[in-house]
PDB file of C-alpha atoms in Angstrom:
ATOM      1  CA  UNK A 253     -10.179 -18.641  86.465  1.00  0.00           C
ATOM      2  CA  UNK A 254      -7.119 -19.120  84.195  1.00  0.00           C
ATOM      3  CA  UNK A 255      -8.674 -21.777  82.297  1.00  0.00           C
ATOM      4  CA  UNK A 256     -11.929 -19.940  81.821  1.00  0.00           C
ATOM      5  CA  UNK A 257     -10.284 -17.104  80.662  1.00  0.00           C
ATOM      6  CA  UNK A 258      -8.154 -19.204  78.247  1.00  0.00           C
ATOM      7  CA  UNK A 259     -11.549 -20.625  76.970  1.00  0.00           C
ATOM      8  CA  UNK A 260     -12.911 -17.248  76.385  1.00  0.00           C
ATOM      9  CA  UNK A 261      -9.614 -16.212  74.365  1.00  0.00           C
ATOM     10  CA  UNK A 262     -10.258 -19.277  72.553  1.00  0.00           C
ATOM     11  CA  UNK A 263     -13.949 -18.903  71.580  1.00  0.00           C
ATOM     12  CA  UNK A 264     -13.188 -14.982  70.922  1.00  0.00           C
ATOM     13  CA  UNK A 265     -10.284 -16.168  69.267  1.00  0.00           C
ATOM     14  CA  UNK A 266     -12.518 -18.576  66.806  1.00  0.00           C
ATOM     15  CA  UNK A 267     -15.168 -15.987  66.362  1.00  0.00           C
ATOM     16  CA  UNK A 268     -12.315 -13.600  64.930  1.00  0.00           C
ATOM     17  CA  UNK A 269     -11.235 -16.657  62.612  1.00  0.00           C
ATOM     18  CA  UNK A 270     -14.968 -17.234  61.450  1.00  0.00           C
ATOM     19  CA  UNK A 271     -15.648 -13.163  60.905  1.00  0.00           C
ATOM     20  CA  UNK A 272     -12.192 -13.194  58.575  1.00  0.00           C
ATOM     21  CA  UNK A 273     -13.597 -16.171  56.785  1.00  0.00           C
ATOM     22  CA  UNK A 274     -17.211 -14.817  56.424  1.00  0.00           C
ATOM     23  CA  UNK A 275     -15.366 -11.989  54.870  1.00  0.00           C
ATOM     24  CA  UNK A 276     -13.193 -13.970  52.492  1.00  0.00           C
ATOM     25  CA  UNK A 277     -15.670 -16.522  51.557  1.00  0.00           C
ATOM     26  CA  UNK A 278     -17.264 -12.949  50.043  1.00  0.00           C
ATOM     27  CA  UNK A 279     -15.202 -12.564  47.873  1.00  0.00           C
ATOM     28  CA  UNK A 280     -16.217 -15.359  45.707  1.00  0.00           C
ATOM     29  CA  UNK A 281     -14.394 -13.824  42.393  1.00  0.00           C
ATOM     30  CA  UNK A 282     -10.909 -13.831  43.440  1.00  0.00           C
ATOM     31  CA  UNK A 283      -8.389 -16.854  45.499  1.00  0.00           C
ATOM     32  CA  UNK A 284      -7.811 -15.896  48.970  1.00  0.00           C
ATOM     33  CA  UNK A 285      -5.250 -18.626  50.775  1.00  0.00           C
ATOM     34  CA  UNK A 286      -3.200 -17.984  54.064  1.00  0.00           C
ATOM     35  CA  UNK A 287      -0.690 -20.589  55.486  1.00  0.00           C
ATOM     36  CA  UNK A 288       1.474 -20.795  58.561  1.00  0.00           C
ATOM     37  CA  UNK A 289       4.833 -20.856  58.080  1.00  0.00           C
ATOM     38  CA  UNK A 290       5.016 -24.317  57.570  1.00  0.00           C
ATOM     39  CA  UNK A 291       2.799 -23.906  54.578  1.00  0.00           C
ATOM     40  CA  UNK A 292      -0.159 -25.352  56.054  1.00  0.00           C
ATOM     41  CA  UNK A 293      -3.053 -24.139  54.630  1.00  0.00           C
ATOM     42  CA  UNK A 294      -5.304 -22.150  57.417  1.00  0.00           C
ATOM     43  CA  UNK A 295      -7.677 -20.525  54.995  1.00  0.00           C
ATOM     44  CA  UNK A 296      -9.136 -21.531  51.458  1.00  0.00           C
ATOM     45  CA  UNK A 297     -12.199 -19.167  50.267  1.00  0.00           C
ATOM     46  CA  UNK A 298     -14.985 -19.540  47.970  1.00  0.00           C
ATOM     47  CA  UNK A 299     -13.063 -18.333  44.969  1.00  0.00           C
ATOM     48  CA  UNK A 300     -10.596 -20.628  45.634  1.00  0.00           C
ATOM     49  CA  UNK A 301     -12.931 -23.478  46.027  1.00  0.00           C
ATOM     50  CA  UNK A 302     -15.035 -22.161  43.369  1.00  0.00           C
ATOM     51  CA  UNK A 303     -11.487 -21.490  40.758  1.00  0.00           C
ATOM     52  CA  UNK A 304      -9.693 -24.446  41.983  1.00  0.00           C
ATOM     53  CA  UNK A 305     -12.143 -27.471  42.786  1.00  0.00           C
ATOM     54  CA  UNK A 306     -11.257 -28.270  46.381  1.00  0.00           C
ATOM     55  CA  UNK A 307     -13.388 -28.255  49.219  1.00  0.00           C
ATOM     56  CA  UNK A 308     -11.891 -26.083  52.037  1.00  0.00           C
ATOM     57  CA  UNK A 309     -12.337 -29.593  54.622  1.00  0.00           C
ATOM     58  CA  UNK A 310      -9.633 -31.387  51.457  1.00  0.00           C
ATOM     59  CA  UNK A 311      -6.923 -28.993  51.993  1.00  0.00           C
ATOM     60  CA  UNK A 312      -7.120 -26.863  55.419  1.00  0.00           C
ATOM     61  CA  UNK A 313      -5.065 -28.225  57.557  1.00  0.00           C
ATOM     62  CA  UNK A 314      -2.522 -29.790  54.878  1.00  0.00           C
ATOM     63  CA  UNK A 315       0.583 -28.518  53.929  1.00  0.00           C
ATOM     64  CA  UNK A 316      -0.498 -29.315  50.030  1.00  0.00           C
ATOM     65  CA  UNK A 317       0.091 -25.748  48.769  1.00  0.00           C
ATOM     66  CA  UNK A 318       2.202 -27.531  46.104  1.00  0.00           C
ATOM     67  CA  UNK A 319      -1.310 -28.868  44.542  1.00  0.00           C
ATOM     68  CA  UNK A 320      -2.643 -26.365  42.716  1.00  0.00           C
ATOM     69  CA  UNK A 321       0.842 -24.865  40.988  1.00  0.00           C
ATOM     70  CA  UNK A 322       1.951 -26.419  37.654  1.00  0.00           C
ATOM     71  CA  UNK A 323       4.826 -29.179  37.791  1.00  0.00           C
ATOM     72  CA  UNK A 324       6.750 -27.051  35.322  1.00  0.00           C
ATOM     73  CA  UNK A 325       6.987 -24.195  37.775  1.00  0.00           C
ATOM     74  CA  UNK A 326       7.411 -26.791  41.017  1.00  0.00           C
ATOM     75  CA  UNK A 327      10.367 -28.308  38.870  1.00  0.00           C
ATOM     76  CA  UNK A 328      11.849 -24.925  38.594  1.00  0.00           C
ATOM     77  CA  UNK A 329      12.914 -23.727  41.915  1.00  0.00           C
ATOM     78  CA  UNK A 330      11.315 -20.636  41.598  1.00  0.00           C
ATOM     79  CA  UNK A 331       8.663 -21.229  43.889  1.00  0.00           C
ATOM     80  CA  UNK A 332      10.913 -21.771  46.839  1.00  0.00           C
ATOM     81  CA  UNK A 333      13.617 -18.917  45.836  1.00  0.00           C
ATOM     82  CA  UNK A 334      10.582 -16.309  45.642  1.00  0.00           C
ATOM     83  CA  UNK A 335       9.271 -17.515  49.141  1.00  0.00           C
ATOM     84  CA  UNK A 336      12.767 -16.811  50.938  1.00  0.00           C
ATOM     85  CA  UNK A 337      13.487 -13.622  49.057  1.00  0.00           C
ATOM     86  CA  UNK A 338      10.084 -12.676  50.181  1.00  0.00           C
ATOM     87  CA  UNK A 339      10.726 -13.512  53.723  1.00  0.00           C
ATOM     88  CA  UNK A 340      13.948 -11.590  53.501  1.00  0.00           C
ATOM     89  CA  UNK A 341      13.029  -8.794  52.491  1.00  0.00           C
ATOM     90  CA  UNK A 342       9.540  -8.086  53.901  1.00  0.00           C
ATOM     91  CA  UNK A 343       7.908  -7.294  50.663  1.00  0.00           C
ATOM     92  CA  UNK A 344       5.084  -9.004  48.439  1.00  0.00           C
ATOM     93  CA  UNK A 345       5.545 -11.551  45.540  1.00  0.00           C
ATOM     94  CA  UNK A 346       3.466  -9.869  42.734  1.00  0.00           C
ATOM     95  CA  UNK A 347       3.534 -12.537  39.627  1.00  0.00           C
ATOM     96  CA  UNK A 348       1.762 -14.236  36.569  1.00  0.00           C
ATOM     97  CA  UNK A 349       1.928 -17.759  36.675  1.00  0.00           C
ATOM     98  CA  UNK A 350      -0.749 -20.613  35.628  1.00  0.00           C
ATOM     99  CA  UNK A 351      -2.599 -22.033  38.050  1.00  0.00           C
ATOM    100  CA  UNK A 352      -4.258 -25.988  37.991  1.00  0.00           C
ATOM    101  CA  UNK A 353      -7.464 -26.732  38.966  1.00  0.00           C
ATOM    102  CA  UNK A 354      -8.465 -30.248  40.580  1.00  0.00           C
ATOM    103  CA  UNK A 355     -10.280 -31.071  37.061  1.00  0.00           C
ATOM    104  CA  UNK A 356      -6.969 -30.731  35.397  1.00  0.00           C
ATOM    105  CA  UNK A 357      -7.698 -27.215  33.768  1.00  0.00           C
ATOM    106  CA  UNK A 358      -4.770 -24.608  33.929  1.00  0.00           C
ATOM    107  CA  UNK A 359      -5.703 -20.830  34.030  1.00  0.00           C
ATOM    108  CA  UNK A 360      -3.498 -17.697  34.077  1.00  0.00           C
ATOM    109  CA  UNK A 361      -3.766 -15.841  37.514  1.00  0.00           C
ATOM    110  CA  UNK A 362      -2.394 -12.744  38.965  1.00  0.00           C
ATOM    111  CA  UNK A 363      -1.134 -13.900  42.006  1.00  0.00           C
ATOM    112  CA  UNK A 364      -0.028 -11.392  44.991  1.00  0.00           C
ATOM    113  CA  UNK A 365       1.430 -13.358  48.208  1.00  0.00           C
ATOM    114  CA  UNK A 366       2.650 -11.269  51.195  1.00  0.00           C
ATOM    115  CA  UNK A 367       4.514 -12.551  54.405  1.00  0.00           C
ATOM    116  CA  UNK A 368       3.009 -12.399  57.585  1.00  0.00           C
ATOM    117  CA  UNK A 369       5.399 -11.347  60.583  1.00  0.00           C
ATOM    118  CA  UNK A 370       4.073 -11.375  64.521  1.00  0.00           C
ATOM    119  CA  UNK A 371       4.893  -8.266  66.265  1.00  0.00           C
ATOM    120  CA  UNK A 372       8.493  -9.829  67.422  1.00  0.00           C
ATOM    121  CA  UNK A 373       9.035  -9.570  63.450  1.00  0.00           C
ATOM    122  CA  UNK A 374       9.229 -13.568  63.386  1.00  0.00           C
ATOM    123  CA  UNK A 375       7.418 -14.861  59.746  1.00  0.00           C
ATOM    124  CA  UNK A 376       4.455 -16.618  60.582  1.00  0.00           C
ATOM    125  CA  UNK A 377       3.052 -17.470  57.134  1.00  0.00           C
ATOM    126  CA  UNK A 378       1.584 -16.264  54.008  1.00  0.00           C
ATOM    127  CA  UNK A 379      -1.209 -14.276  52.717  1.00  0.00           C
ATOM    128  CA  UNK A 380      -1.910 -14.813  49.251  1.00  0.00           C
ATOM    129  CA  UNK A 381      -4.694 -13.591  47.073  1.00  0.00           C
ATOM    130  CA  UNK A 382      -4.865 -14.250  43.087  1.00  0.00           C
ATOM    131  CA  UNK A 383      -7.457 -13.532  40.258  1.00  0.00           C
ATOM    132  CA  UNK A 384      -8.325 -15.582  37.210  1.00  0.00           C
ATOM    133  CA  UNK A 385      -7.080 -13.345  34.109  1.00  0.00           C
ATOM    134  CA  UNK A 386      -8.310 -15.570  32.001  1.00  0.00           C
ATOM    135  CA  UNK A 387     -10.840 -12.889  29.765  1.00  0.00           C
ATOM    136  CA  UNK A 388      -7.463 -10.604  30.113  1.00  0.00           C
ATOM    137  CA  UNK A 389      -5.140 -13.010  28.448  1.00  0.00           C
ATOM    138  CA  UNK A 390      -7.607 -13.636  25.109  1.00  0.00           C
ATOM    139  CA  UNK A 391      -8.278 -10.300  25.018  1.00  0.00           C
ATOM    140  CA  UNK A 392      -4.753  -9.346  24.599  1.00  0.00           C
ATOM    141  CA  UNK A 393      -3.991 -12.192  22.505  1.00  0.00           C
ATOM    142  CA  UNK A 394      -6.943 -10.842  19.856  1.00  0.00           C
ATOM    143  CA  UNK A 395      -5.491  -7.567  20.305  1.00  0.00           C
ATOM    144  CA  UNK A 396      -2.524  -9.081  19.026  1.00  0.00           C
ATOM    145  CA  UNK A 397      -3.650 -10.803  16.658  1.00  0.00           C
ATOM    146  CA  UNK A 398      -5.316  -7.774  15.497  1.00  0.00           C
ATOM    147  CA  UNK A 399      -2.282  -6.109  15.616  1.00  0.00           C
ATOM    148  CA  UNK A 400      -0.136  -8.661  13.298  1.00  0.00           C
ATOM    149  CA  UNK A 401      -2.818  -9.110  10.832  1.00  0.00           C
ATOM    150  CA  UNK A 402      -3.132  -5.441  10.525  1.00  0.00           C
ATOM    151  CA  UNK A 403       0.610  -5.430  10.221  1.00  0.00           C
ATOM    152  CA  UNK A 404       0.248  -8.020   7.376  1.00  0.00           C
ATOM    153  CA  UNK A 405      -1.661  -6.277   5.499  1.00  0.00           C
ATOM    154  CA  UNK A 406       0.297  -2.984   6.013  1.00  0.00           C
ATOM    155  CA  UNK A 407       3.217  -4.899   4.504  1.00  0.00           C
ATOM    156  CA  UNK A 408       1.147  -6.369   1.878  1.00  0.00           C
ATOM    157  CA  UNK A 409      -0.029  -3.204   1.047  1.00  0.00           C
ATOM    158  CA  UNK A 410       3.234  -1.489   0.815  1.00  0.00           C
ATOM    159  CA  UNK A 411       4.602  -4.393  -1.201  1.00  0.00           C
ATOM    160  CA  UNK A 412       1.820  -4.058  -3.541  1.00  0.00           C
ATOM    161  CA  UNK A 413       2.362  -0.476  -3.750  1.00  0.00           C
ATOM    162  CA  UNK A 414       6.077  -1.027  -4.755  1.00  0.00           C
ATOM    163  CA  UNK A 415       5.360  -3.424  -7.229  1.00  0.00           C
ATOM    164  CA  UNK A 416       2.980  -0.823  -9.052  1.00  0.00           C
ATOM    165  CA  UNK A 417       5.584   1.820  -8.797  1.00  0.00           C
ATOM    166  CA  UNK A 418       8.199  -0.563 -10.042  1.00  0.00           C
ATOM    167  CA  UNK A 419       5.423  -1.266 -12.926  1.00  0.00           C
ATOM    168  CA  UNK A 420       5.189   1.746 -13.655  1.00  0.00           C
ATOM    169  CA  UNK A 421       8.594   2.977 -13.855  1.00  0.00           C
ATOM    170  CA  UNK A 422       9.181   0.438 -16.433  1.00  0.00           C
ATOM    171  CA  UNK A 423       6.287   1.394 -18.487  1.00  0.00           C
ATOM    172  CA  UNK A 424       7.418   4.815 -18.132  1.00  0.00           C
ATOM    173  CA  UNK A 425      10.937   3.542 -19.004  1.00  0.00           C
ATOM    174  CA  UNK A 426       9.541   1.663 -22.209  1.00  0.00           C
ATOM    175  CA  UNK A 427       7.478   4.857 -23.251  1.00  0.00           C
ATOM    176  CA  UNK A 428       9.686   7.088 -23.136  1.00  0.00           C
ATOM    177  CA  UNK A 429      12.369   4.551 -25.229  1.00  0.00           C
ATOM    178  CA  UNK A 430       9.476   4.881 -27.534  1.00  0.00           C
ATOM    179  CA  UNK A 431       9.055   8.349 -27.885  1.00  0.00           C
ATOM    180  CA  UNK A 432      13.102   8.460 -28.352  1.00  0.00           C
ATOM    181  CA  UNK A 433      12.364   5.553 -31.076  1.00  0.00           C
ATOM    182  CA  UNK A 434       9.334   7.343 -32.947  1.00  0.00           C
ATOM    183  CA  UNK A 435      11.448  11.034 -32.663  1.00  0.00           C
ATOM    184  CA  UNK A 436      14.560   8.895 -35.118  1.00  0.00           C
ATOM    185  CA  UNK A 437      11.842   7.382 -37.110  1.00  0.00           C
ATOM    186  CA  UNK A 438      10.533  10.847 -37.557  1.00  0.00           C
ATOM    187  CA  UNK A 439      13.905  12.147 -38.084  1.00  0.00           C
ATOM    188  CA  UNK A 440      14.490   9.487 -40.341  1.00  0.00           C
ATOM    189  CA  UNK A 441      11.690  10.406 -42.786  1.00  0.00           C
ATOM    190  CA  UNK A 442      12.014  14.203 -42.451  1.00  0.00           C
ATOM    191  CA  UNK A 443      15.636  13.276 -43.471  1.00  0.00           C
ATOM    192  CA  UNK A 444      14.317  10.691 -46.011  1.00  0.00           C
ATOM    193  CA  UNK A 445      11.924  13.815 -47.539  1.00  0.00           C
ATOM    194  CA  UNK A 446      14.765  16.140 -47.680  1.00  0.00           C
ATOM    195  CA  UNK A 447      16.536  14.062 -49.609  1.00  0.00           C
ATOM    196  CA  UNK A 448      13.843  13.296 -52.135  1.00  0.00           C
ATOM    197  CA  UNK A 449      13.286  16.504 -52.897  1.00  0.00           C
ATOM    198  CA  UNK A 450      16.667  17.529 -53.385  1.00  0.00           C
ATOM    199  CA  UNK A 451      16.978  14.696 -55.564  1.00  0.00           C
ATOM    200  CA  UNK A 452      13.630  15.634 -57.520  1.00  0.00           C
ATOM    201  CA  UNK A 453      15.202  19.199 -57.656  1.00  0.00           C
ATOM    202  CA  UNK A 454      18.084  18.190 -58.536  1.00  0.00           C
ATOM    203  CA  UNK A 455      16.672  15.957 -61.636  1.00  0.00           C
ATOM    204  CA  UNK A 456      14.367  18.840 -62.801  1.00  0.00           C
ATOM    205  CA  UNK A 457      17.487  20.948 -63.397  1.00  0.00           C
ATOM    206  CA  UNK A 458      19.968  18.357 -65.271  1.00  0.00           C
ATOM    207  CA  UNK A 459      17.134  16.610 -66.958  1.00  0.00           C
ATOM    208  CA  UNK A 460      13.884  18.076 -67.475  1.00  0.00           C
ATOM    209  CA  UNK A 461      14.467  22.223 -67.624  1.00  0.00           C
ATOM    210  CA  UNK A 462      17.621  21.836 -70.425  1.00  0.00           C
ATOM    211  CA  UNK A 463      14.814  19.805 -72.603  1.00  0.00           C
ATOM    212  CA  UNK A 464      12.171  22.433 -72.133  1.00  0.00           C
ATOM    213  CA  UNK A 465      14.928  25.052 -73.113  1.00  0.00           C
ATOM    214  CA  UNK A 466      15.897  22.782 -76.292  1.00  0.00           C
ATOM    215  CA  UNK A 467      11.895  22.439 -77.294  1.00  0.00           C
ATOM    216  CA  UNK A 468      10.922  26.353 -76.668  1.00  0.00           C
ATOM    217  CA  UNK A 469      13.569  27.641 -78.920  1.00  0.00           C
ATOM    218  CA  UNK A 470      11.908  24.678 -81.891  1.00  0.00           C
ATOM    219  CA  UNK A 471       8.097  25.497 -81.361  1.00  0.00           C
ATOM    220  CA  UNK A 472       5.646  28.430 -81.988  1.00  0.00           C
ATOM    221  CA  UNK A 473       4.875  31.362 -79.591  1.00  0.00           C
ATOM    222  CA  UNK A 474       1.694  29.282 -78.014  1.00  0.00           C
ATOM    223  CA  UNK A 475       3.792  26.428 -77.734  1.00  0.00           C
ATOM    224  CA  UNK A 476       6.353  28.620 -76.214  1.00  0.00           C
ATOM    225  CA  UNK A 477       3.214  29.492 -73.293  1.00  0.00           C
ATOM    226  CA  UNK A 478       2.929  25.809 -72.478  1.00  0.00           C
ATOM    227  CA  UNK A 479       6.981  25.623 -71.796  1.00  0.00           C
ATOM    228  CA  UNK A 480       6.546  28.640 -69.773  1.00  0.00           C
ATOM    229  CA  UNK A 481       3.629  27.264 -67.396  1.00  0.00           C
ATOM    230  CA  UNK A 482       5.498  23.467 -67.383  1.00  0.00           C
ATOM    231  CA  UNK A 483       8.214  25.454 -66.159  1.00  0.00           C
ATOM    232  CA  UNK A 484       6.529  27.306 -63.406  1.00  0.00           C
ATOM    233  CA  UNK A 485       4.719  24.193 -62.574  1.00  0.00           C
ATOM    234  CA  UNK A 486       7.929  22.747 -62.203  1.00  0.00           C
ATOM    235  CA  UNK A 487       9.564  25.310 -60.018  1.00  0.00           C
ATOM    236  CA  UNK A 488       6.226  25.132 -58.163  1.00  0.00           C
ATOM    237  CA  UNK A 489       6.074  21.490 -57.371  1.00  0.00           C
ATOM    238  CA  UNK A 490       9.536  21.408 -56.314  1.00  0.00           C
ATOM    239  CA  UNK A 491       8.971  24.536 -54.128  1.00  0.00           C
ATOM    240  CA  UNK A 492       8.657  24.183 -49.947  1.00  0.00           C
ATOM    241  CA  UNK A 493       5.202  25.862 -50.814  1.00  0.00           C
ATOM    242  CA  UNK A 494       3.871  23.023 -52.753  1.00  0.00           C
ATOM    243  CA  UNK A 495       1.748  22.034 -49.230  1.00  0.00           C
ATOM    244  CA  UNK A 496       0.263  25.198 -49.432  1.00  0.00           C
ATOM    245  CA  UNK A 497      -0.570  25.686 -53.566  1.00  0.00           C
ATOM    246  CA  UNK A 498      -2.335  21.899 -52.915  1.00  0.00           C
ATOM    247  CA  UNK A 499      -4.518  23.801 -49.534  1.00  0.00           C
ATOM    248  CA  UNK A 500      -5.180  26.463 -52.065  1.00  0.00           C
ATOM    249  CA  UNK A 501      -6.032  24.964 -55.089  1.00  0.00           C
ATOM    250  CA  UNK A 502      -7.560  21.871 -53.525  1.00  0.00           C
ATOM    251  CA  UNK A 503     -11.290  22.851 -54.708  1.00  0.00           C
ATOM    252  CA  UNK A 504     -10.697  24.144 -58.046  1.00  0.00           C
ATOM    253  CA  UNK A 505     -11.079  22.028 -61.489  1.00  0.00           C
ATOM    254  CA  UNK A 506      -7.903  20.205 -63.085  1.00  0.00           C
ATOM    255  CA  UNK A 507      -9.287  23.251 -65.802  1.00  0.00           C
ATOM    256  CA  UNK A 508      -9.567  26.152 -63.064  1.00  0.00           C
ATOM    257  CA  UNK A 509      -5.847  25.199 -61.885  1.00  0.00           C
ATOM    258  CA  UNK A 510      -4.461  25.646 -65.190  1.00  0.00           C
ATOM    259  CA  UNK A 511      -5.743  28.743 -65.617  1.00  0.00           C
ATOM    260  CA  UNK A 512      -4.759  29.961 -62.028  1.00  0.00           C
ATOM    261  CA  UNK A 513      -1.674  28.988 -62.484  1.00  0.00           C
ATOM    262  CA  UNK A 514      -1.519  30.976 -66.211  1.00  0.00           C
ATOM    263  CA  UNK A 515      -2.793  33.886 -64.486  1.00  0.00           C
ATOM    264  CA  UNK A 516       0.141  33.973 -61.937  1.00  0.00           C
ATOM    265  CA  UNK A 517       2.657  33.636 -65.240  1.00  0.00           C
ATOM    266  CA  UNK A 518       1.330  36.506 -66.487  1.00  0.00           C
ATOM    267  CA  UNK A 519      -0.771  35.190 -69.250  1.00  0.00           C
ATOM    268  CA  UNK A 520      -3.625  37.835 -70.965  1.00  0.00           C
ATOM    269  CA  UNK A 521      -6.920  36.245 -71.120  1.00  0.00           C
ATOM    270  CA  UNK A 522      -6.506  36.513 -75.332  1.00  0.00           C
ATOM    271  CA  UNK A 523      -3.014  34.590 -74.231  1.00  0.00           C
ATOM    272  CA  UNK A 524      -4.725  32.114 -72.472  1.00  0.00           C
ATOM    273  CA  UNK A 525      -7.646  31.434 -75.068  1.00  0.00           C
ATOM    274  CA  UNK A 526      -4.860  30.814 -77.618  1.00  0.00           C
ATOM    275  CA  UNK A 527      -3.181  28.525 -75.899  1.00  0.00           C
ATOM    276  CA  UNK A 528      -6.250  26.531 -74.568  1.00  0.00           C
ATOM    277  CA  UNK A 529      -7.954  27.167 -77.765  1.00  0.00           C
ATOM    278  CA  UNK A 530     -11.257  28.287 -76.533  1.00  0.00           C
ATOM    279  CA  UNK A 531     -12.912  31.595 -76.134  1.00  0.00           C
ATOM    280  CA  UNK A 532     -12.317  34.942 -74.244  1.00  0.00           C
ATOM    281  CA  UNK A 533     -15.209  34.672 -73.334  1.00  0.00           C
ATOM    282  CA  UNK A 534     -14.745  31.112 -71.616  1.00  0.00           C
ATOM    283  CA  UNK A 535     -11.602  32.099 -69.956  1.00  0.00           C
ATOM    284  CA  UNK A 536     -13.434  35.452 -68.238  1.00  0.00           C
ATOM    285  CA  UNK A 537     -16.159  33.234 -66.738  1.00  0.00           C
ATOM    286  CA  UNK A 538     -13.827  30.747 -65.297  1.00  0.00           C
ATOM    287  CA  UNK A 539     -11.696  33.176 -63.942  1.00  0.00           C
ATOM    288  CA  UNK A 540     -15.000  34.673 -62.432  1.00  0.00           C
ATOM    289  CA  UNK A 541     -15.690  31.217 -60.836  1.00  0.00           C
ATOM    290  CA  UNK A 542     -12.896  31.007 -59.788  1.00  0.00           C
ATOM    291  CA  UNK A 543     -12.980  34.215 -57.843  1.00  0.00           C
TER     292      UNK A 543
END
């Protein structure tokens, strides 16, 4: 009866084992491996078979958990000091590491391990499950990438941008030197004009004026009209206003200006006649024109 019953226990025992499988095997996307606390392997499912290469009949059974782990991260240490801390304290090992297929190829993983007590609290093995993060891992590396080329060409921008301000300011700079350079120049020649004319003044008044006094006391009384309008149209081309006699007269005869400018003396048409030597009658119809 005992050993009938022990049978039972064992068949039910083996049906439970197969169920758990059937169940893991389902979940072919993701590595599901439990161990004893040996670290012999008791369970390998389709995702790991699929993932990893090995045939559940190559490693259950075999305390080769060690096989699929790179020999960077088995050199380390940190493989066995995360197993005891995770024995000691009772909670799960939640890490990304790289994991090695049979072929050779290395993958990132998530990998989640917890210990397994029995209801005395004694550590019976290990239950871990891990998922290819493989499509995770480019996409944030593009995201990156993304990221520093945007970057890139934020700083390239900006850089740009300062050297056209910086361009700027100096043609700014060099314009406004220019404006300071043209105002002197200006300055210069106002200066230069002021002087001129005081100078032509100044020559019209020793030189020329004492002559025309000399000649108008010498010559007869039509003469005497001519020294009167050459001295007007001294004092008039010497004038500030000479800018505005040019506006004004700047449509009338060499003929029509002399008369104009007898006019303004003072000069009677008969006065005028004289000294031209034509007719009244001439002078009336240019002044007419002229009006």
């Amino acid at each position: 009866e005992d050993i009938t019953e022990r049978k039972n226990a064992e068949e039910r025992l083996k049906k439970t084992i197969a169920l758990l499988q059937s169940i893991m095997d389902s979940s072919s996307e993701g590595i599901i491996i439990a161990t004893d606390s040996t670290g012999v392997i008791l369970i390998w499912n389709e995702g790991a078979r699929r993932l990893l290469g090995y045939e559940p009949q190559e490693v259950v059974g075999k305390k080769n958990i060690r096989i699929f782990h790179t020999k960077e991260y088995l050199k380390s240490g940190v493989m066995k000091t995360n197993i005891e801390n995770m024995i000691t304290t009772g909670k799960p090992l939640m890490e990304e590491i790289t994991y090695v297929a049979k072929d050779g190829r290395s993958f990132p993983v998530w990998q989640v391990v917890n210990p397994r007590f029995d209801e005395d609290g004694e550590f019976i093995g290990m239950l871990g499950t891990a998922h290819d993060i493989t499509e995770r891992k480019l996409a944030e590396e593009a995201i990156k990438k993304a990221r520093d080329e945007l970057e890139m060409r934020v700083r390239e921008r900006t850089e740009e941008l300062a050297e056209t301000n910086e361009e700027l300011r100096v043609e700014r700079e060099a314009l406004r030197q220019k404006n300071i350079a043209l105002q002197e120049i200006l300055n210069q020649i106002e200066a230069g004009k002021r002087q001129m004319a005081s100078q032509i003044q100044s020559n019209v008044d020793r030189i020329i004026l004492p002559i025309l006094d000399t000649l108008e006391g010498k010559i007869s009384q039509s003469g005497k009209h001519y020294i009167s309008l050459l001295r007007n149209s001294l004092t008039d081309i010497t004038s500030p206003f000479i800018d505005s006699l040019e506006t004004r007269f700047s449509k009338l005869t060499p003929r029509e200006v002399e008369i104009c400018n007898m006019v303004k003396n003072g000069l009677t048409c008969k006065d005028i006649a004289n000294t031209l030597n034509i007719s009244v009658q001439t002078v009336l119809k240019q002044r007419s024109i002229i009006r």
